Short mmCIF file of C-alpha atoms and ligand atoms in Angstrom, two decimals:
data_model
loop_
_atom_site.label_atom_id
_atom_site.label_comp_id
_atom_site.label_asym_id
_atom_site.label_seq_id
_atom_site.Cartn_x
_atom_site.Cartn_y
_atom_site.Cartn_z
CA UNK K 1 194.92 102.54 132.82
CA UNK K 2 193.93 99.00 133.41
CA UNK K 3 195.48 96.20 131.67
CA UNK K 4 192.77 93.65 130.67
CA UNK K 5 194.88 90.60 130.59
CA UNK K 6 193.96 87.17 132.25
CA UNK K 7 197.49 87.09 133.98
CA UNK K 8 196.52 90.28 135.91
CA UNK K 9 193.40 88.56 137.41
CA UNK K 10 194.59 86.61 140.54
CA UNK K 11 192.91 84.19 142.69
CA UNK K 12 191.90 86.87 145.47
CA UNK K 13 190.26 88.60 142.58
CA UNK K 14 188.09 85.73 141.56
CA UNK K 15 187.06 84.48 144.88
CA UNK K 16 185.84 87.00 147.08
CA UNK K 17 184.05 86.74 150.48
CA UNK K 18 180.63 88.57 150.18
CA UNK K 19 176.98 88.11 150.85
CA UNK K 20 174.10 86.88 148.79
CA UNK K 21 172.16 86.77 146.56
CA UNK K 22 173.96 88.33 143.66
CA UNK K 23 177.42 89.16 143.16
CA UNK K 24 176.52 91.74 140.07
CA UNK K 25 173.24 92.98 141.82
CA UNK K 26 174.10 92.86 145.49
CA UNK K 27 177.76 92.85 146.09
CA UNK K 28 178.62 94.98 143.20
CA UNK K 29 176.16 97.76 144.32
CA UNK K 30 177.41 97.77 147.76
CA UNK K 31 180.84 97.99 146.82
CA UNK K 32 179.93 100.80 144.34
CA UNK K 33 178.01 102.57 147.04
CA UNK K 34 180.68 102.29 149.61
CA UNK K 35 183.20 103.75 146.84
CA UNK K 36 180.87 106.63 146.37
CA UNK K 37 180.85 107.47 149.94
CA UNK K 38 184.62 107.36 150.02
CA UNK K 39 184.58 109.93 147.03
CA UNK K 40 182.37 112.29 149.31
CA UNK K 41 184.66 111.62 152.30
CA UNK K 42 187.77 112.40 150.07
CA UNK K 43 185.99 115.66 148.40
CA UNK K 44 184.00 117.26 151.36
CA UNK K 45 185.19 118.24 154.72
CA UNK K 46 182.79 118.26 157.62
CA UNK K 47 182.65 121.93 157.59
CA UNK K 48 181.51 121.89 153.98
CA UNK K 49 178.93 119.20 154.49
CA UNK K 50 177.61 121.31 157.57
CA UNK K 51 176.47 124.14 155.36
CA UNK K 52 173.47 123.89 152.94
CA UNK K 53 171.15 120.79 152.25
CA UNK K 54 173.13 117.88 151.22
CA UNK K 55 171.43 114.90 149.54
CA UNK K 56 172.70 111.63 148.03
CA UNK K 57 170.59 110.06 145.01
CA UNK K 58 171.27 106.83 143.25
CA UNK K 59 169.85 105.62 140.10
CA UNK K 60 169.80 102.02 138.95
CA UNK K 61 169.60 101.24 135.25
CA UNK K 62 169.13 98.21 133.07
CA UNK K 63 169.24 94.67 134.56
CA UNK K 64 169.73 96.20 137.98
CA UNK K 65 166.41 97.94 137.60
CA UNK K 66 164.77 94.89 136.12
CA UNK K 67 165.86 92.46 138.84
CA UNK K 68 167.41 94.39 141.53
CA UNK K 69 164.50 94.21 143.84
CA UNK K 70 164.80 90.35 143.97
CA UNK K 71 168.51 90.76 144.38
CA UNK K 72 168.34 93.11 147.21
CA UNK K 73 170.12 95.64 145.31
CA UNK K 74 168.47 98.50 147.35
CA UNK K 75 169.55 97.13 150.71
CA UNK K 76 173.08 96.62 149.48
CA UNK K 77 173.21 100.12 148.16
CA UNK K 78 171.92 101.38 151.69
CA UNK K 79 174.68 99.45 153.41
CA UNK K 80 177.43 100.53 151.21
CA UNK K 81 176.23 104.33 151.53
CA UNK K 82 176.26 103.76 155.20
CA UNK K 83 179.90 102.54 155.04
CA UNK K 84 179.27 98.93 155.66
CA UNK K 85 181.79 96.54 154.19
CA UNK K 86 180.61 93.62 152.16
CA UNK K 87 183.23 91.29 154.04
CA UNK K 88 183.76 92.77 157.25
CA UNK K 89 180.17 93.38 158.37
CA UNK K 90 177.85 90.43 159.08
CA UNK K 91 174.87 89.82 156.79
CA UNK K 92 172.44 90.89 159.77
CA UNK K 93 174.21 94.01 159.98
CA UNK K 94 174.31 94.66 156.40
CA UNK K 95 170.55 93.84 155.83
CA UNK K 96 169.40 95.93 158.94
CA UNK K 97 170.69 99.26 157.34
CA UNK K 98 167.92 99.92 154.70
CA UNK K 99 165.30 99.82 157.45
CA UNK K 100 167.30 101.98 159.81
CA UNK K 101 167.70 104.44 156.99
CA UNK K 102 163.87 104.50 156.35
CA UNK K 103 163.39 105.55 160.04
CA UNK K 104 166.15 107.97 160.05
CA UNK K 105 167.02 108.92 156.58
CA UNK K 106 170.34 110.34 157.10
CA UNK K 107 174.03 109.21 156.43
CA UNK K 108 176.77 110.39 158.78
CA UNK K 109 179.77 111.19 156.37
CA UNK K 110 182.77 112.90 157.96
CA UNK K 111 180.67 113.83 161.01
CA UNK K 112 177.91 115.82 159.06
CA UNK K 113 174.52 114.72 158.07
CA UNK K 114 173.55 114.11 154.26
CA UNK K 115 170.10 113.29 153.42
CA UNK K 116 169.39 109.72 151.84
CA UNK K 117 165.85 108.32 152.03
CA UNK K 118 165.79 104.87 150.33
CA UNK K 119 162.12 105.45 149.38
CA UNK K 120 162.56 108.70 147.64
CA UNK K 121 166.44 108.83 146.75
CA UNK K 122 166.82 105.38 145.27
CA UNK K 123 165.35 105.28 141.95
CA UNK K 124 164.58 102.17 139.58
CA UNK K 125 165.14 103.57 136.17
CA UNK K 126 164.15 102.15 132.66
CA UNK K 127 166.68 101.01 130.01
CA UNK K 128 167.83 104.46 128.85
CA UNK K 129 169.87 107.19 130.66
CA UNK K 130 169.76 110.48 129.18
CA UNK K 131 168.54 109.10 125.87
CA UNK K 132 171.83 107.38 125.34
CA UNK K 133 172.37 103.66 125.29
CA UNK K 134 173.57 102.33 128.80
CA UNK K 135 177.32 101.89 129.18
CA UNK K 136 176.71 98.52 130.70
CA UNK K 137 173.53 96.37 131.46
CA UNK K 138 174.16 96.95 135.23
CA UNK K 139 174.74 100.60 135.56
CA UNK K 140 174.36 102.89 138.61
CA UNK K 141 174.41 106.69 138.82
CA UNK K 142 175.41 108.06 142.21
CA UNK K 143 174.98 111.89 142.89
CA UNK K 144 175.76 114.12 145.62
CA UNK K 145 173.77 117.42 145.66
CA UNK K 146 173.87 120.51 147.62
CA UNK K 147 170.91 122.83 147.46
CA UNK K 148 169.52 120.58 144.58
CA UNK K 149 172.69 121.17 142.68
CA UNK K 150 174.77 118.10 141.52
CA UNK K 151 178.27 118.52 143.20
CA UNK K 152 179.82 115.05 142.68
CA UNK K 153 178.49 112.36 140.08
CA UNK K 154 179.97 108.88 139.50
CA UNK K 155 178.58 106.48 136.96
CA UNK K 156 179.76 102.96 137.90
CA UNK K 157 179.05 99.50 136.34
CA UNK K 158 178.66 96.17 137.93
CA UNK K 159 180.48 93.82 135.59
CA UNK K 160 179.84 90.58 137.43
CA UNK K 161 181.42 88.53 140.19
CA UNK K 162 181.57 91.50 142.47
CA UNK K 163 183.75 93.49 140.16
CA UNK K 164 182.85 97.33 139.77
CA UNK K 165 184.23 99.68 137.09
CA UNK K 166 183.84 103.47 136.28
CA UNK K 167 181.81 103.67 133.17
CA UNK K 168 183.88 104.44 130.21
CA UNK K 169 187.10 103.74 132.22
CA UNK K 170 189.95 103.56 129.70
CA UNK K 171 191.39 100.03 129.63
CA UNK K 172 194.59 98.70 127.81
CA UNK K 173 193.16 95.69 125.84
CA UNK K 174 196.59 95.10 124.59
CA UNK K 175 197.48 91.40 124.24
CA UNK K 176 201.13 92.22 124.95
CA UNK K 177 202.51 91.61 128.48
CA UNK K 178 203.63 94.90 130.22
CA UNK K 179 206.78 92.71 131.24
CA UNK K 180 205.69 92.94 135.14
CA UNK K 181 205.14 89.28 135.62
CA UNK K 182 207.39 86.38 135.17
CA UNK K 183 204.99 83.94 133.49
CA UNK K 184 202.68 86.03 131.20
CA UNK K 185 199.86 84.54 129.57
CA UNK K 186 196.65 85.87 128.16
CA UNK K 187 195.10 82.62 126.63
CA UNK K 188 194.45 79.18 127.66
CA UNK K 189 197.13 78.19 124.93
CA UNK K 190 199.68 80.50 126.62
CA UNK K 191 198.95 78.77 129.97
CA UNK K 192 199.16 75.24 128.86
CA UNK K 193 202.53 76.07 126.98
CA UNK K 194 204.01 77.87 130.03
CA UNK K 195 203.16 74.75 132.25
CA UNK K 196 204.42 72.16 129.75
CA UNK K 197 207.68 74.14 128.85
CA UNK K 198 208.45 75.15 132.48
CA UNK K 199 207.69 71.66 133.87
CA UNK K 200 206.32 73.35 136.88
CA UNK K 201 202.67 72.39 138.57
CA UNK K 202 200.03 74.94 136.86
CA UNK K 203 199.56 76.53 140.15
CA UNK K 204 203.14 77.39 140.47
CA UNK K 205 202.93 79.72 137.33
CA UNK K 206 200.40 81.72 139.13
CA UNK K 207 202.12 81.84 142.62
CA UNK K 208 205.13 83.44 140.83
CA UNK K 209 203.02 85.80 139.25
CA UNK K 210 201.29 86.77 142.42
CA UNK K 211 204.65 87.14 144.04
CA UNK K 212 205.51 89.67 141.44
CA UNK K 213 202.23 91.53 141.84
CA UNK K 214 203.07 91.80 145.79
CA UNK K 215 201.36 88.68 147.42
CA UNK K 216 203.75 86.19 148.78
CA UNK K 217 202.83 82.51 148.83
CA UNK K 218 202.32 82.44 152.45
CA UNK K 219 199.96 85.50 152.23
CA UNK K 220 198.14 83.96 149.36
CA UNK K 221 197.67 80.57 150.84
CA UNK K 222 196.64 82.16 154.16
CA UNK K 223 193.97 84.08 152.16
CA UNK K 224 192.82 80.89 150.29
CA UNK K 225 192.36 79.04 153.33
CA UNK K 226 190.21 81.67 154.68
CA UNK K 227 188.28 81.38 151.74
CA UNK K 228 188.07 77.50 151.84
CA UNK K 229 186.93 77.88 155.50
CA UNK K 230 184.07 80.36 154.53
CA UNK K 231 182.85 77.97 152.13
CA UNK K 232 182.99 75.23 154.39
CA UNK K 233 180.89 77.18 156.86
CA UNK K 234 178.53 78.25 154.35
CA UNK K 235 178.01 74.28 153.36
CA UNK K 236 177.43 73.62 157.01
CA UNK K 237 174.89 76.22 157.59
CA UNK K 238 173.06 75.26 154.34
CA UNK K 239 173.00 71.61 155.32
CA UNK K 240 171.61 72.53 158.86
CA UNK K 241 168.89 74.93 157.95
CA UNK K 242 165.26 74.34 156.78
CA UNK K 243 162.58 76.63 155.94
CA UNK K 244 161.22 78.78 153.10
CA UNK K 245 163.81 81.08 151.14
CA UNK K 246 162.89 84.78 151.16
CA UNK K 247 161.81 86.75 148.29
CA UNK K 248 157.99 85.48 147.92
CA UNK K 249 158.52 82.46 145.47
CA UNK K 250 157.85 80.18 148.54
CA UNK K 251 160.87 77.86 147.48
CA UNK K 252 161.55 75.50 150.22
CA UNK K 253 165.18 74.76 151.26
CA UNK K 254 165.95 71.16 150.14
CA UNK K 255 169.77 70.75 151.25
CA UNK K 256 169.24 69.60 154.68
CA UNK K 257 166.52 66.87 153.76
CA UNK K 258 168.72 65.51 151.00
CA UNK K 259 171.79 65.37 153.13
CA UNK K 260 169.80 63.66 155.76
CA UNK K 261 168.71 61.11 153.49
CA UNK K 262 172.41 60.55 152.23
CA UNK K 263 173.53 60.30 155.79
CA UNK K 264 170.75 57.75 156.71
CA UNK K 265 171.96 55.44 153.85
CA UNK K 266 168.56 55.20 152.53
CA UNK K 267 169.25 57.00 149.09
CA UNK K 268 169.55 54.38 146.31
CA UNK K 269 173.20 53.48 145.82
CA UNK K 270 173.16 54.76 142.33
CA UNK K 271 172.10 58.27 143.13
CA UNK K 272 174.93 58.77 145.74
CA UNK K 273 177.67 59.87 143.47
CA UNK K 274 175.33 62.50 141.87
CA UNK K 275 173.51 63.60 145.25
CA UNK K 276 176.84 64.23 147.09
CA UNK K 277 178.05 67.19 144.83
CA UNK K 278 174.51 68.25 144.42
CA UNK K 279 173.55 68.62 147.82
CA UNK K 280 176.84 70.60 148.81
CA UNK K 281 176.17 73.07 145.99
CA UNK K 282 172.57 73.45 146.88
CA UNK K 283 173.62 74.08 150.58
CA UNK K 284 175.62 77.09 149.49
CA UNK K 285 173.16 78.27 147.11
CA UNK K 286 170.13 78.19 149.42
CA UNK K 287 172.52 80.26 151.79
CA UNK K 288 173.27 82.60 148.85
CA UNK K 289 169.51 82.99 148.27
CA UNK K 290 169.01 83.86 151.81
CA UNK K 291 171.32 86.59 151.68
CA UNK K 292 173.89 84.81 153.68
CA UNK K 293 177.93 84.93 153.67
CA UNK K 294 179.24 83.23 150.43
CA UNK K 295 182.30 83.36 148.16
CA UNK K 296 182.01 84.44 144.49
CA UNK K 297 183.01 81.53 142.50
CA UNK K 298 183.11 83.23 140.04
CA UNK K 299 179.70 84.88 141.03
CA UNK K 300 177.10 84.45 143.68
CA UNK K 301 174.53 82.91 141.40
CA UNK K 302 177.23 80.27 140.67
CA UNK K 303 178.76 80.17 144.22
CA UNK K 304 177.60 76.64 144.98
CA UNK K 305 179.24 74.57 141.90
CA UNK K 306 182.86 74.82 143.04
CA UNK K 307 182.10 73.99 146.81
CA UNK K 308 180.13 71.01 145.52
CA UNK K 309 183.00 69.80 143.60
CA UNK K 310 185.78 70.57 146.18
CA UNK K 311 183.90 68.99 149.24
CA UNK K 312 183.19 65.88 147.20
CA UNK K 313 186.68 65.58 146.04
CA UNK K 314 188.08 66.27 149.50
CA UNK K 315 185.90 63.68 150.98
CA UNK K 316 186.49 60.96 148.49
CA UNK K 317 190.37 61.53 148.11
CA UNK K 318 191.37 62.98 151.25
CA UNK K 319 192.69 66.07 149.89
CA UNK K 320 194.87 68.34 151.72
CA UNK K 321 194.22 72.00 152.49
CA UNK K 322 197.29 72.93 150.28
CA UNK K 323 195.92 70.84 147.38
CA UNK K 324 192.34 72.50 147.73
CA UNK K 325 194.43 75.87 147.60
CA UNK K 326 196.12 74.93 144.50
CA UNK K 327 192.61 73.79 142.94
CA UNK K 328 191.32 77.54 143.74
CA UNK K 329 194.45 78.90 141.92
CA UNK K 330 193.91 76.80 138.77
CA UNK K 331 190.14 77.51 138.86
CA UNK K 332 191.03 81.20 139.01
CA UNK K 333 193.11 81.15 135.86
CA UNK K 334 190.23 79.57 133.81
CA UNK K 335 187.83 82.29 135.49
CA UNK K 336 190.19 85.05 134.39
CA UNK K 337 190.38 83.54 130.78
CA UNK K 338 186.45 83.71 130.72
CA UNK K 339 186.44 87.10 132.21
CA UNK K 340 188.87 88.67 129.78
CA UNK K 341 187.74 86.81 126.73
CA UNK K 342 183.96 86.42 127.24
CA UNK K 343 182.16 87.52 130.45
CA UNK K 344 181.27 86.06 133.86
CA UNK K 345 178.19 88.19 133.96
CA UNK K 346 174.65 86.83 133.40
CA UNK K 347 173.54 90.23 132.39
CA UNK K 348 176.15 90.15 129.58
CA UNK K 349 175.95 86.72 128.29
CA UNK K 350 173.33 84.81 130.15
CA UNK K 351 174.22 81.99 132.53
CA UNK K 352 176.76 80.25 130.43
CA UNK K 353 178.99 83.08 131.84
CA UNK K 354 177.93 82.28 135.52
CA UNK K 355 177.22 78.49 135.97
CA UNK K 356 179.09 77.68 132.62
CA UNK K 357 182.16 79.47 133.68
CA UNK K 358 182.05 77.98 137.22
CA UNK K 359 181.79 74.51 135.78
CA UNK K 360 184.66 74.96 133.72
CA UNK K 361 186.75 76.29 136.77
CA UNK K 362 185.65 73.50 138.84
CA UNK K 363 186.44 70.79 136.10
CA UNK K 364 189.92 72.30 135.59
CA UNK K 365 190.54 72.38 139.27
CA UNK K 366 189.40 68.90 139.90
CA UNK K 367 191.78 67.55 137.11
CA UNK K 368 194.66 69.72 138.67
CA UNK K 369 193.89 68.50 142.11
CA UNK K 370 193.92 64.88 140.90
CA UNK K 371 197.30 65.08 139.25
CA UNK K 372 196.45 65.86 135.55
CA UNK K 373 198.49 67.42 133.05
CA UNK K 374 197.99 70.97 131.85
CA UNK K 375 196.38 69.75 128.52
CA UNK K 376 194.17 67.72 130.48
CA UNK K 377 193.43 70.79 132.76
CA UNK K 378 192.58 72.90 129.47
CA UNK K 379 190.46 69.99 128.22
CA UNK K 380 188.12 69.55 131.40
CA UNK K 381 187.44 73.45 131.32
CA UNK K 382 186.62 73.27 127.63
CA UNK K 383 184.12 70.51 128.04
CA UNK K 384 182.89 72.32 131.23
CA UNK K 385 181.99 75.47 129.17
CA UNK K 386 181.24 73.88 125.84
CA UNK K 387 178.43 72.02 127.38
CA UNK K 388 176.74 75.25 128.86
CA UNK K 389 177.12 77.28 125.72
CA UNK K 390 173.99 79.28 125.11
CA UNK K 391 172.50 78.85 128.54
CA UNK K 392 170.11 81.66 129.34
CA UNK K 393 169.66 83.54 132.56
CA UNK K 394 165.89 83.67 133.48
CA UNK K 395 165.41 83.73 137.08
CA UNK K 396 161.95 83.66 138.22
CA UNK K 397 160.73 86.81 139.99
CA UNK K 398 164.41 88.03 139.75
CA UNK K 399 165.42 85.90 142.62
CA UNK K 400 168.75 83.65 142.46
CA UNK K 401 166.46 80.64 143.38
CA UNK K 402 165.00 79.03 140.36
CA UNK K 403 166.58 77.74 138.13
CA UNK K 404 170.05 78.96 139.87
CA UNK K 405 169.92 76.46 142.95
CA UNK K 406 169.48 73.35 140.88
CA UNK K 407 171.63 74.68 138.24
CA UNK K 408 174.51 74.63 140.51
CA UNK K 409 173.86 71.02 141.39
CA UNK K 410 173.43 70.12 137.68
CA UNK K 411 176.74 72.10 136.95
CA UNK K 412 178.62 70.33 140.00
CA UNK K 413 177.77 66.77 138.47
CA UNK K 414 178.77 67.96 135.02
CA UNK K 415 182.17 69.40 136.33
CA UNK K 416 183.00 66.18 137.66
CA UNK K 417 182.08 64.26 134.60
CA UNK K 418 184.18 66.92 132.50
CA UNK K 419 187.12 66.07 134.77
CA UNK K 420 186.65 62.26 134.48
CA UNK K 421 186.43 62.38 130.59
CA UNK K 422 189.51 64.53 130.54
CA UNK K 423 191.42 62.24 133.02
CA UNK K 424 190.50 59.20 131.08
CA UNK K 425 192.06 60.63 127.89
CA UNK K 426 195.50 62.10 127.13
CA UNK K 427 194.24 65.81 126.94
CA UNK K 428 193.99 65.53 123.04
CA UNK K 429 190.66 67.37 121.81
CA UNK K 430 189.23 68.95 118.80
CA UNK K 431 187.87 72.29 120.11
CA UNK K 432 190.41 74.37 122.14
CA UNK K 433 189.39 76.32 125.23
CA UNK K 434 190.35 79.57 123.45
CA UNK K 435 187.98 78.77 120.59
CA UNK K 436 184.91 77.84 123.19
CA UNK K 437 185.49 81.16 124.89
CA UNK K 438 185.25 83.03 121.67
CA UNK K 439 182.00 81.23 120.66
CA UNK K 440 180.81 82.03 124.19
CA UNK K 441 181.18 85.59 123.81
CA UNK K 442 179.64 85.85 120.31
CA UNK K 443 176.69 83.64 121.63
CA UNK K 444 176.21 86.13 124.54
CA UNK K 445 176.29 89.05 122.06
CA UNK K 446 173.73 87.20 119.74
CA UNK K 447 171.50 86.40 122.97
CA UNK K 448 168.11 88.43 123.18
CA UNK K 449 168.35 90.78 126.22
CA UNK K 450 165.35 88.90 127.65
CA UNK K 451 167.49 86.06 128.50
CA UNK K 452 170.25 88.18 130.26
CA UNK K 453 168.98 88.57 133.81
CA UNK K 454 166.07 90.74 133.05
CA UNK K 455 163.63 88.19 134.03
CA UNK K 456 161.60 89.05 131.03
CA UNK K 457 161.74 85.69 129.09
CA UNK K 458 162.08 81.96 129.55
CA UNK K 459 161.29 80.39 133.02
CA UNK K 460 160.81 83.86 134.37
CA UNK K 461 157.54 84.34 132.47
CA UNK K 462 156.11 81.45 134.39
S1 SF4 L 1 170.16 81.86 136.01
FE1 SF4 L 1 172.30 81.54 136.21
S2 SF4 L 1 173.27 83.81 135.51
FE2 SF4 L 1 170.99 83.85 135.98
S3 SF4 L 1 170.76 84.49 138.24
FE3 SF4 L 1 170.65 82.35 138.05
S4 SF4 L 1 172.88 81.44 138.28
FE4 SF4 L 1 173.10 83.73 137.80
#
């Protein structure tokens, strides 16, 4: 049984290298499809699969059905079923798979041929499944059939940020620590107390927990550096690429032209401090919208905000790689708290769960990297989330482009402002982060589903 506690979600759970445009609608389905392929590999030998007519079918429900086409869910499912890996394969390899399967509709599993035609076997379903309410807005049903009889079935849910779970999987929602970690925490208040009472830096608390979970500091830092390098590569590609983003909305990439303006020194002086984090955020989100290599932070839709803030602070303050790694660690604590006590999924709580969460993570990380206290870290995160409460998810045509790209730019500026406000005070504030997260969760529950990544309301209506 999985323990649902913030201290059991580490930096490498929160920051994952993957592909755009959506963590819940692209990465999650690809991970789920690959997991189903693995189930087939484990259950059926070549000899079994060589006898009779075998076929895989995939049903996409809820928000996946509503906006999955714009998020390349079909292409991601094809790649996962074909055995490609979201991190190890290049975006070009991943996106070529669907067309290859259309031409030759067979999966090679354990050396045998299993039929899967994306045009016939991948089905976009309506809201309900077998007349019962869906287990989650992002639900997928994978089936393996032999001679039209179901042999294997998995119902998987994509819960945001590339996280995938079995529908109905038992979870231990106990708030009590299982004693396996040296620094247990499940609320922001716990974390602040731990830092204050121990006298250790905030990231050290997490490093010790990760060590107990089996990842040494050296291993964790090595992986975090790969994540930082991947983010940098994404920014560079975004800043040097022009053209129209795919999907049919005809959105023009703007990061390069804004960056060129900044570099030329012709942007008005008063705009520079806002344009800098904005353009880095947009560079990443444009890469994400084009289906490129990105890092969930905590999701793909919100993948530009943290890069925008980190790159800006690195340039202004000359932050070292180790300091930036520490920033990712602190950011992950905030992301984990949101995931456990509210949600990081636009389909569950709207964009407050994606850009709002990312803003809180970036603000907290900025304060930590600039030497703030635990109370200031918590305050910055609270400001970051408080001023995104109720923000809807209504992407036009289901594409992670409008409002998503600019929304990351705006969020990056707000995160820096939240950090500045917090660092300018002593960390004392009225609304706690824990309170803000409970309000965020309730607001998400109250939000009409047309504003939760279904493209049936708000800006999506045109
Ligand atoms: S509006 Fe926000 S939550 Fe919705 S897809 Fe865009 S970034 Fe994600």
